[in-house]
Short mmCIF file of C-alpha atoms and ligand atoms in Angstrom, two decimals:
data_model
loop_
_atom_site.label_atom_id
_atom_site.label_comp_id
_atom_site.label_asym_id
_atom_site.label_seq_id
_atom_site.Cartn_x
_atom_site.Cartn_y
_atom_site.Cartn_z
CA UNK A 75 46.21 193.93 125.85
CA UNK A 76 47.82 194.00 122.56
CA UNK A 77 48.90 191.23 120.36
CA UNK A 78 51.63 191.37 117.28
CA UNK A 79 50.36 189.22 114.96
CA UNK A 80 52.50 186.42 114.72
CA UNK A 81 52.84 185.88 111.37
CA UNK A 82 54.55 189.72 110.95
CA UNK A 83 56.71 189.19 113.80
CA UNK A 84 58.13 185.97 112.15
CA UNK A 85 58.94 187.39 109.12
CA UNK A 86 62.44 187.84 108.26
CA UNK A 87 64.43 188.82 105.10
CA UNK A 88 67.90 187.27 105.18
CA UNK A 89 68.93 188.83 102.20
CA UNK A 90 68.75 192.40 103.70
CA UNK A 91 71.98 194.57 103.19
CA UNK A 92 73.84 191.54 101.45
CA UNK A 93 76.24 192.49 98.82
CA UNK A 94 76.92 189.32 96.88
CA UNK A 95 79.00 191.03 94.08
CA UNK A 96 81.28 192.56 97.06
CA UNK A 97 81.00 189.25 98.87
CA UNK A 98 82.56 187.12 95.38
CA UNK A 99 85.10 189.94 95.28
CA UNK A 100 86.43 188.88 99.11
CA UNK A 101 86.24 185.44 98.49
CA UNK A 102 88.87 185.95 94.82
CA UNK A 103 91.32 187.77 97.54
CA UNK A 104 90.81 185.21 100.55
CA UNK A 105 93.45 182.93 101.08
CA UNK A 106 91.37 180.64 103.49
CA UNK A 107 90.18 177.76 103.32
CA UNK A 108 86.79 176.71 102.80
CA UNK A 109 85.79 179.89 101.36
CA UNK A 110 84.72 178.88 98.17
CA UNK A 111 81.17 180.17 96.98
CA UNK A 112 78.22 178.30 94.94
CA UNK A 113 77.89 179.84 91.13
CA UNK A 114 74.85 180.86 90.24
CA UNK A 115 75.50 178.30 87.46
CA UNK A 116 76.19 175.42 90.08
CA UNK A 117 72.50 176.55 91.73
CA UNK A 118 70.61 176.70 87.99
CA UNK A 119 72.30 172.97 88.01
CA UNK A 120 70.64 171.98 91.37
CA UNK A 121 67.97 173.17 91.00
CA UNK A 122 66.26 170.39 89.05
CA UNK A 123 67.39 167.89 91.54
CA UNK A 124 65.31 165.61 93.10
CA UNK A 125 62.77 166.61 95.71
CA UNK A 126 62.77 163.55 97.96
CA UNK A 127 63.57 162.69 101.69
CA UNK A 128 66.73 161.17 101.60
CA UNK A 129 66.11 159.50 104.92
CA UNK A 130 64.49 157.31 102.60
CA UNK A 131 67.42 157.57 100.10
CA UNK A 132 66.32 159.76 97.54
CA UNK A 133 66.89 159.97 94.30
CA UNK A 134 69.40 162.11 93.55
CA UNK A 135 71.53 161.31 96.02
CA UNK A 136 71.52 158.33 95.15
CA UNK A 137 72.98 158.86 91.82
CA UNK A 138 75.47 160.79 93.32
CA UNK A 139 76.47 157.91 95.96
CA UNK A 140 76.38 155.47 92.69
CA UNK A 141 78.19 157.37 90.68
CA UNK A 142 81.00 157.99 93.87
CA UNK A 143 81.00 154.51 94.56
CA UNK A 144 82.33 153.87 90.92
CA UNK A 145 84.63 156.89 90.59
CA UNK A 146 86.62 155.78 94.06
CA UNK A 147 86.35 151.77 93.15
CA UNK A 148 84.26 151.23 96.40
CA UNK A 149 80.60 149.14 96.65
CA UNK A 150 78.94 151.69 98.61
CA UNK A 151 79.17 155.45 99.33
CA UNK A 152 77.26 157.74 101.76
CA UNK A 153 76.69 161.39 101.22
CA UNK A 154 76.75 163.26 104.68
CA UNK A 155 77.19 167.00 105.80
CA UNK A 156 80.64 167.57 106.87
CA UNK A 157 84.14 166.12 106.38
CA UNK A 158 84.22 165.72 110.23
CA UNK A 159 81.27 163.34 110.09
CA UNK A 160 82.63 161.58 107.25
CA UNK A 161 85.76 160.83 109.29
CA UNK A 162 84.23 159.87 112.90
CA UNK A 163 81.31 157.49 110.71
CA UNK A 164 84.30 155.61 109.60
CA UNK A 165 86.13 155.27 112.45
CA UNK A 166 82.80 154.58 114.61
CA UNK A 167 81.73 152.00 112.18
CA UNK A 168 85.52 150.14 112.30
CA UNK A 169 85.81 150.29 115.53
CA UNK A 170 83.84 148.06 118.01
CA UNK A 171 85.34 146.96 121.51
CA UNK A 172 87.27 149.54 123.15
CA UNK A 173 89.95 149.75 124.51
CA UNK A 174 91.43 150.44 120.86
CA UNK A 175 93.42 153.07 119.32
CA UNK A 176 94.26 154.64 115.91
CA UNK A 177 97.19 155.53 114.08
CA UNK A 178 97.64 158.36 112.37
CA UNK A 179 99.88 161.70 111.60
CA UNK A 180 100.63 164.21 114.32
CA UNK A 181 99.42 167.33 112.09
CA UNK A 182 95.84 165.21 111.02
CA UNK A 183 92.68 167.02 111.04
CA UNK A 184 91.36 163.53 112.79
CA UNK A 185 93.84 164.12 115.37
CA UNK A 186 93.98 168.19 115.67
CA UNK A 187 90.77 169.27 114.91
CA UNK A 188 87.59 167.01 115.13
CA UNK A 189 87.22 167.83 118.79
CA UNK A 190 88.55 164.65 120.32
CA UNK A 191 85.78 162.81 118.68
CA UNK A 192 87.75 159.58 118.27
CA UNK A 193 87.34 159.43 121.98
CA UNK A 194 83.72 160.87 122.21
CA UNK A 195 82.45 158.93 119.54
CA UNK A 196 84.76 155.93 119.51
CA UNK A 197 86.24 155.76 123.29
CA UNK A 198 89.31 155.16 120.94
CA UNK A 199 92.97 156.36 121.82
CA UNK A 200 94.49 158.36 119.09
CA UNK A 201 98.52 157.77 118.74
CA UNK A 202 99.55 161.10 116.86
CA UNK A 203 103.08 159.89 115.16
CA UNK A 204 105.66 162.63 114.05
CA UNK A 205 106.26 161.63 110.61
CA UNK A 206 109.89 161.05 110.38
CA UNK A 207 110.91 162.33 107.20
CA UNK A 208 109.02 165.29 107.96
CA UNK A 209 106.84 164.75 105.28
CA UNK A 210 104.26 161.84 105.53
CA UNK A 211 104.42 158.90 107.77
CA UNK A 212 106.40 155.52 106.26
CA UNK A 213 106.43 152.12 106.71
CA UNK A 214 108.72 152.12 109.49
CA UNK A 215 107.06 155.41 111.20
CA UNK A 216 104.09 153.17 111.26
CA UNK A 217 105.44 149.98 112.60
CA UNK A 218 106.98 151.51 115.57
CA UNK A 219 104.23 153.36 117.12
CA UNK A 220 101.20 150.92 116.28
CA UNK A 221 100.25 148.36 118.85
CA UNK A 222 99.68 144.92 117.80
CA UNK A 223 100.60 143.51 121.22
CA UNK A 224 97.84 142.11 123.65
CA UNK A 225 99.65 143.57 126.40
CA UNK A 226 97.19 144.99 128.90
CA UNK A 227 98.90 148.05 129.34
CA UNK A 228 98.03 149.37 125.74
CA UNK A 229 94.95 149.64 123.37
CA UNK A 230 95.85 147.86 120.32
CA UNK A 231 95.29 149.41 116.69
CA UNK A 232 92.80 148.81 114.99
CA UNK A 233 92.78 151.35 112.54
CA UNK A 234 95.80 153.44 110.32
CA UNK A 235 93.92 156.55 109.11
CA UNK A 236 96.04 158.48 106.54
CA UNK A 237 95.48 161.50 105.35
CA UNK A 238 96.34 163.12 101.54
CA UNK A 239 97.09 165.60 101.23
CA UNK A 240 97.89 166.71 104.25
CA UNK A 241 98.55 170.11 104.97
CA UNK A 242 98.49 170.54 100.82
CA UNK A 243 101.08 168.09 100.51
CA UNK A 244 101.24 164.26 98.89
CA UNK A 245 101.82 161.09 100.07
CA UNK A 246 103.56 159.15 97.88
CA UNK A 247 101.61 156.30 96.63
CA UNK A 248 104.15 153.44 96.83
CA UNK A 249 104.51 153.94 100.76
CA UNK A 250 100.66 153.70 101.12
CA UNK A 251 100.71 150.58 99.53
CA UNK A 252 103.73 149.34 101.83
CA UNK A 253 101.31 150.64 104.50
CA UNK A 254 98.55 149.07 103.62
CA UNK A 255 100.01 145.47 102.82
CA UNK A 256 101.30 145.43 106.04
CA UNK A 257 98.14 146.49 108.15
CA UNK A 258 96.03 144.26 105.99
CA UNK A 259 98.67 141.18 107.84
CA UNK A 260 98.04 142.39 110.94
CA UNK A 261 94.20 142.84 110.31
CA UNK A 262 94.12 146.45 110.92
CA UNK A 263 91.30 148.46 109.12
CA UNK A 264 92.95 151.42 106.57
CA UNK A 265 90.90 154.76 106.62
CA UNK A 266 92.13 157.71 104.72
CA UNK A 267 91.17 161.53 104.89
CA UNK A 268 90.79 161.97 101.25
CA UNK A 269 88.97 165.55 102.28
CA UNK A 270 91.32 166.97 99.10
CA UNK A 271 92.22 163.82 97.33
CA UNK A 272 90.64 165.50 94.36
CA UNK A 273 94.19 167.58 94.47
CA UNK A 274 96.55 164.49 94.74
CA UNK A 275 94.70 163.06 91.51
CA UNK A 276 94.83 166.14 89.27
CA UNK A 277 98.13 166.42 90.06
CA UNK A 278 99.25 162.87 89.73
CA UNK A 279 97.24 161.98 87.18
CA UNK A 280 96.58 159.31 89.19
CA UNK A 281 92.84 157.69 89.00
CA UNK A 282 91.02 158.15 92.07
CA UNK A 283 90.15 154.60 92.19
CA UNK A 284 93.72 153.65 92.18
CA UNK A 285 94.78 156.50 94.77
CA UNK A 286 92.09 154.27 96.81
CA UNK A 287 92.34 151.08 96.69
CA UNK A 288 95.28 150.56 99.47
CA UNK A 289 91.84 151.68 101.95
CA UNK A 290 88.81 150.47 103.43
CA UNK A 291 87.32 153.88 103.93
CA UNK A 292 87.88 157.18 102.62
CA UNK A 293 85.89 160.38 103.38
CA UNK A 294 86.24 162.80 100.70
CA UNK A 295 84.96 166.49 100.31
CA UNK A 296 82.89 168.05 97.77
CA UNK A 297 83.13 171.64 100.31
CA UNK A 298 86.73 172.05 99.94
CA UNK A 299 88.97 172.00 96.54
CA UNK A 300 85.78 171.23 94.54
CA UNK A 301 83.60 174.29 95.81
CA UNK A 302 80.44 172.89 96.60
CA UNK A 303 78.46 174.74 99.53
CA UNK A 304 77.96 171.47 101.69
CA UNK A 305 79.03 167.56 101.87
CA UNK A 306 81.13 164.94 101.61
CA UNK A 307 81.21 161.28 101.03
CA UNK A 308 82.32 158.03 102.99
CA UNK A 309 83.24 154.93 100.97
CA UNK A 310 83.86 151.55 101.30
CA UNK A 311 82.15 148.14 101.21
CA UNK A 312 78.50 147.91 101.49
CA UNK A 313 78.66 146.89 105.21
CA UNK A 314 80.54 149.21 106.67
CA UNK A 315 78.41 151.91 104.50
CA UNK A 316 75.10 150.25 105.73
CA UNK A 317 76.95 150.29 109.28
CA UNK A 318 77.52 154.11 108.70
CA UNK A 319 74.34 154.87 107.35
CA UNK A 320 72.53 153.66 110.98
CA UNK A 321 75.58 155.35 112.41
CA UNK A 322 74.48 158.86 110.67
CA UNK A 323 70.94 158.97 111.96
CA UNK A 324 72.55 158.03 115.36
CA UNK A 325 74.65 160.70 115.30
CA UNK A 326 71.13 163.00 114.09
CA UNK A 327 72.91 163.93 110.53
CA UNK A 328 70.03 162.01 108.50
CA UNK A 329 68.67 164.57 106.01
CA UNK A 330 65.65 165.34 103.93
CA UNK A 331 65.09 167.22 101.19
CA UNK A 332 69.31 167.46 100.40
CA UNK A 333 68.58 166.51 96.29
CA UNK A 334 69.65 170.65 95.77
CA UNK A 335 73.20 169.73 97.71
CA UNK A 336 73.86 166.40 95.82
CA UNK A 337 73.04 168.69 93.02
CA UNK A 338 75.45 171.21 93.99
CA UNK A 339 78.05 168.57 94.84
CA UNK A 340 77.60 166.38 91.24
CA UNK A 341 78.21 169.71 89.54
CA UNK A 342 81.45 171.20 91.26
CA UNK A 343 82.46 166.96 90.77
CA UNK A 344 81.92 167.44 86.71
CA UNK A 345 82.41 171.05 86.39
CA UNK A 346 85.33 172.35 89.11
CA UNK A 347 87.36 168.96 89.35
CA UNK A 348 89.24 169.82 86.37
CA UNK A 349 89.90 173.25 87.22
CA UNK A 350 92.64 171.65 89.95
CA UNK A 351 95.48 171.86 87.96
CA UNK A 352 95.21 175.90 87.39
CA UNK A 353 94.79 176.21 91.43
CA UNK A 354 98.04 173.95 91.47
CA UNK A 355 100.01 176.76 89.43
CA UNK A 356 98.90 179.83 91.12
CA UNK A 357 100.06 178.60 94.18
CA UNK A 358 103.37 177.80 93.06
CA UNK A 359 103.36 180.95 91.33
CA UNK A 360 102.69 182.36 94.97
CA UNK A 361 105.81 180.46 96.22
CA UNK A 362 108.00 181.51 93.37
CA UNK A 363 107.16 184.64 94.36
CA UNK A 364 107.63 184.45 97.99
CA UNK A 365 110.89 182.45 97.83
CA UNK A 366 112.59 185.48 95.12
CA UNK A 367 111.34 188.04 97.99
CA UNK A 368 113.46 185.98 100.73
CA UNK A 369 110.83 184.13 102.24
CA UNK A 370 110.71 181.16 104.22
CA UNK A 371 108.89 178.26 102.64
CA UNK A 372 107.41 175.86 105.40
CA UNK A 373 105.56 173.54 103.30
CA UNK A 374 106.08 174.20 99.19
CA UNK A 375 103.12 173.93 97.43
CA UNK A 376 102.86 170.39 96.18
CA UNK A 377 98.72 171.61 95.50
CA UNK A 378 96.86 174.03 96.37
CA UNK A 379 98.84 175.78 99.50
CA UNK A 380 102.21 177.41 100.45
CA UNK A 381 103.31 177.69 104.00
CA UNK A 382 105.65 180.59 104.57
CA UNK A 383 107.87 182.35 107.23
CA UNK A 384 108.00 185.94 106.52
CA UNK A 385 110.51 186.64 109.03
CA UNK A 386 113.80 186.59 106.51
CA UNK A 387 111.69 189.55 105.21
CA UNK A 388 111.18 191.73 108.39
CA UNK A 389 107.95 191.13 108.76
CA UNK A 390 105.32 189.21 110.87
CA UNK A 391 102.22 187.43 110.17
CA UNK A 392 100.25 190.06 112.18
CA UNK A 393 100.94 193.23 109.86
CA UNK A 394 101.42 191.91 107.12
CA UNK A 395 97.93 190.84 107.85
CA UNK A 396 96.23 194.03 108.89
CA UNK A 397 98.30 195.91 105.72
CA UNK A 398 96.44 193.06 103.53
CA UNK A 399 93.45 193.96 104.88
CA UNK A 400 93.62 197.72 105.08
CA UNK A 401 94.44 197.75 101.19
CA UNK A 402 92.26 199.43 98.54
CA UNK A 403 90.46 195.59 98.03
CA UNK A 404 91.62 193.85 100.79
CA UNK A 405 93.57 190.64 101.07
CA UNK A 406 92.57 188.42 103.26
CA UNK A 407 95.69 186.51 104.10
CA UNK A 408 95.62 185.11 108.35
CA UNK A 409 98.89 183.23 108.68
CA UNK A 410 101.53 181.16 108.02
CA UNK A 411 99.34 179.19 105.41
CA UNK A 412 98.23 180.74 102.34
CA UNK A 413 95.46 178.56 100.76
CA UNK A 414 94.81 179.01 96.59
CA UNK A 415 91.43 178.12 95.48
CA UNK A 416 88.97 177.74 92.21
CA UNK A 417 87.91 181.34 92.79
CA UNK A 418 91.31 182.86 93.63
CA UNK A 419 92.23 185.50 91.60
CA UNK A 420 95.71 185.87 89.52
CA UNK A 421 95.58 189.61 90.77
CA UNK A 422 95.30 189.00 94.26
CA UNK A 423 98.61 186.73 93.85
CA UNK A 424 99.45 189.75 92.54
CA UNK A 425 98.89 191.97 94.65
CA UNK A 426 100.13 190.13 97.99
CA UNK A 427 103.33 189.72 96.17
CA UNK A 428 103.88 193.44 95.76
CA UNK A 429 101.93 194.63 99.27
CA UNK A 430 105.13 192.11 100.73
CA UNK A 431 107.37 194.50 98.48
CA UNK A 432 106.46 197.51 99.69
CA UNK A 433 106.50 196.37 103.08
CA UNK A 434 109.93 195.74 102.61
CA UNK A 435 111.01 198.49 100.84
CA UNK A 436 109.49 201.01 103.69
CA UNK A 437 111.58 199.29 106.37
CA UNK A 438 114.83 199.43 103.99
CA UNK A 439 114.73 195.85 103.14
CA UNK A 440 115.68 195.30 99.50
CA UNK A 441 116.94 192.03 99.26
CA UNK A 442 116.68 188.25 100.43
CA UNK A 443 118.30 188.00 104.31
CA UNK A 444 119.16 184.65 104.36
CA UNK A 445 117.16 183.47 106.97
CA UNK A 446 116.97 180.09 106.72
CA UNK A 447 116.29 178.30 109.69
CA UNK A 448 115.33 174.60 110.92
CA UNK A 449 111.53 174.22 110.65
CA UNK A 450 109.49 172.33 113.13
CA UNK A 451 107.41 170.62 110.70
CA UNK A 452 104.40 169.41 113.44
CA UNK A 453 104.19 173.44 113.99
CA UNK A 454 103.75 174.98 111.17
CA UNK A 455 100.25 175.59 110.96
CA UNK A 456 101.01 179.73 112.63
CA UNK A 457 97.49 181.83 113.07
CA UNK A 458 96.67 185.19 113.51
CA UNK A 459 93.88 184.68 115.28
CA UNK A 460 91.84 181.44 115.45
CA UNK A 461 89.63 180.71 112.23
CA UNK A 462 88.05 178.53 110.86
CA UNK A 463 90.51 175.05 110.23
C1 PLP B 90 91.86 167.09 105.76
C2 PLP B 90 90.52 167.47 106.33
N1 PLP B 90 89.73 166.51 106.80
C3 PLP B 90 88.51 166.80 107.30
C4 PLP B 90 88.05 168.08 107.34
C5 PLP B 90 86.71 168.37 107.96
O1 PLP B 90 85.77 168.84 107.09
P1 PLP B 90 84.50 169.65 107.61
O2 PLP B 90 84.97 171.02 107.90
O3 PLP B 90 83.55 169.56 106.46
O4 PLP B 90 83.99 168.96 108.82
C6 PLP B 90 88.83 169.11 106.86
C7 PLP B 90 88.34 170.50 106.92
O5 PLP B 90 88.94 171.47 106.78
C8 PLP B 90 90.11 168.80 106.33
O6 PLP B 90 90.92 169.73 105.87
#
């Protein structure tokens, strides 16, 4: 009989065939979403973080939490993996006697795409409301879906969960306070989806605590606009974060030894944070471009995306897709939304711009086709094929 030796047959070299040099290069000419990459100046950062289990709270993660706490004008914060868990610890730690239900916009990720965990986690109804204005949900939007009534037939609110921006764009800061003055009357718990609220403050100018302060909650995301590899946050008052905490190792997302990704996280929050505002003007320098070609614009880019219809141009998603990706350095553009990041590159702007030129110009199209047409604004969101959300 023969044995491998185990030891051998375990070993494994992830690194094998990996171009990271090519792989930076697709990530500048991506214009998806959570695509960002670490810097090998973000790792020499983290690595000096502490070492402990954070279980146990550990030190540098603490710091971080401290330090978030502060920033966002909260007592408490929680670093966990994912924006998703960030969200459904909230809501699971507001929430306590079904039946209940939230509040919240139509086109949210809580709603669209955290797997019906408001009901798997919660047993909480969501009410998705159409935002009137097409734009963000208002006072009024608010007061006529919610349920305050103890009629039997209904699950009342118990929580309005916001979200900014949402789908790139801002809500304006005077109707979250209208919002919130009015749920705080009718004791109903205000959670926001501040995954990119790091956008709505760099372009605002607007202090983060102050964007905050209409909430009880708000998960926030070092993964997305800020380029961090992994995490987010939850804030709010010391309970509901203790609540969370017990909450987290419930759900099995206590970690150990995460020092390296508070690391990672407290240096995208000092280092990438201010880079915002550039992202903010290559994507309207992407819209300016699409709208003198004769494009649709969806959703203008009030941050970091555009969403487009290329139809006025003669052209669909799907080959204008596979032409970006069969150029000389591929673009990798999916859909209706087109998504500018920290590591997007002016070029690739650029180059998208002119590929949607040429395009034209092969199928005799020279100039803008008036194609303006009404927009259903709670369908927007057009994909090639499914990715990642
Ligand atoms: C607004 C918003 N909230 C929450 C999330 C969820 O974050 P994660 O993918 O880390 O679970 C996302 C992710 O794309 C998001 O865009």
């Amino acid at each position: 009989m023969t044995h491998n030796n185990p030891f051998e047959v375990a070993r494994i070299d992830v690194n094998a065939g990996i171009d990271i040099e090519a792989m930076r290069s697709v990530i500048s000419r991506s214009f998806t979403y959570t695509i960002t990459a670490p810097t090998d100046e973000m790792y020499a950062y983290a690595i000096h973080s502490s070492l402990g289990d954070d279980v146990y709270e550990e030190a540098s993660t603490k710091i971080l939490e401290a330090h978030m706490a502060t920033l966002f004008g909260k007592e408490a914060a929680i670093f966990v993996a994912s924006g998703t868990m960030s969200n459904q610890l909230a809501l699971r730690a507001h929430l306590f006697q079904p039946p209940h239900s939230i509040l919240c916009d139509v086109r949210s990720h809580i709603h669209c795409y955290e797997a019906g965990g408001a009901a798997y986690h919660s047993q909480a109804t969501v009410i998705p409301v159409i935002p009137s204005n097409s734009h963000h949900l208002t006072l009024d939007d608010v007061k006529k879906y919610i349920v305050t009534e103890t009629d039997i037939h209904f699950s009342t609110t118990k929580v309005v969960a916001l979200e900014n921006t949402l789908n790139g764009t801002i809500f304006p800061q005077d109707e979250i306070i209208k919002i919130a003055e009015y749920c705080k009357s009718i004791d109903v718990r205000m959670h926001l989806d501040g995954a990119r609220i790091w956008h709505v403050a760099a372009e605002t100018g607007i202090p983060l605590d102050i964007l905050c302060s209409p909430f009880d909650s708000i998960s926030c995301c070092f993964s997305k606009g800020l380029g961090a590899p992994v995490g987010s946050c939850l804030l709010g008052s010391k309970a509901l974060i203790a609540r969370a905490r017990g909450l987290r190792k419930l759900f099995g997302g206590g970690m150990r030894q995460i020092g390296f990704l508070a690391g990672c996280a407290a240096f995208a929050l000092s280092n990438h944070f201010k880079l915002l505002p550039d992202v903010h003007d290559l994507a309207r320098k992407l819209e300016q471009g699409l709208r003198n070609l004769g494009a649709q614009i969806l959703v203008p880019a009030e941050t970091c995306m555009v969403f487009y219809d290329p139809k006025p141009l003669g052209l669909d998603y799907l080959e204008i897709s596979e032409r970006a990706a069969a150029l000389p350095l591929p673009i990798k553009a999916g859909g209706s939304r087109l998504v500018v990041h920290i590591q997007t590159s002016t070029q690739t702007v650029d180059d998208f711009l002119d590929l949607l030129k040429t395009m034209m110009a092969e199928k005799g199209i020279l100039g803008v086709t008036n194609g303006h047409r009404e927009v259903d604004y709670t369908n927007i969101y057009v994909r090639v094929k499914k990715t990642e959300d």
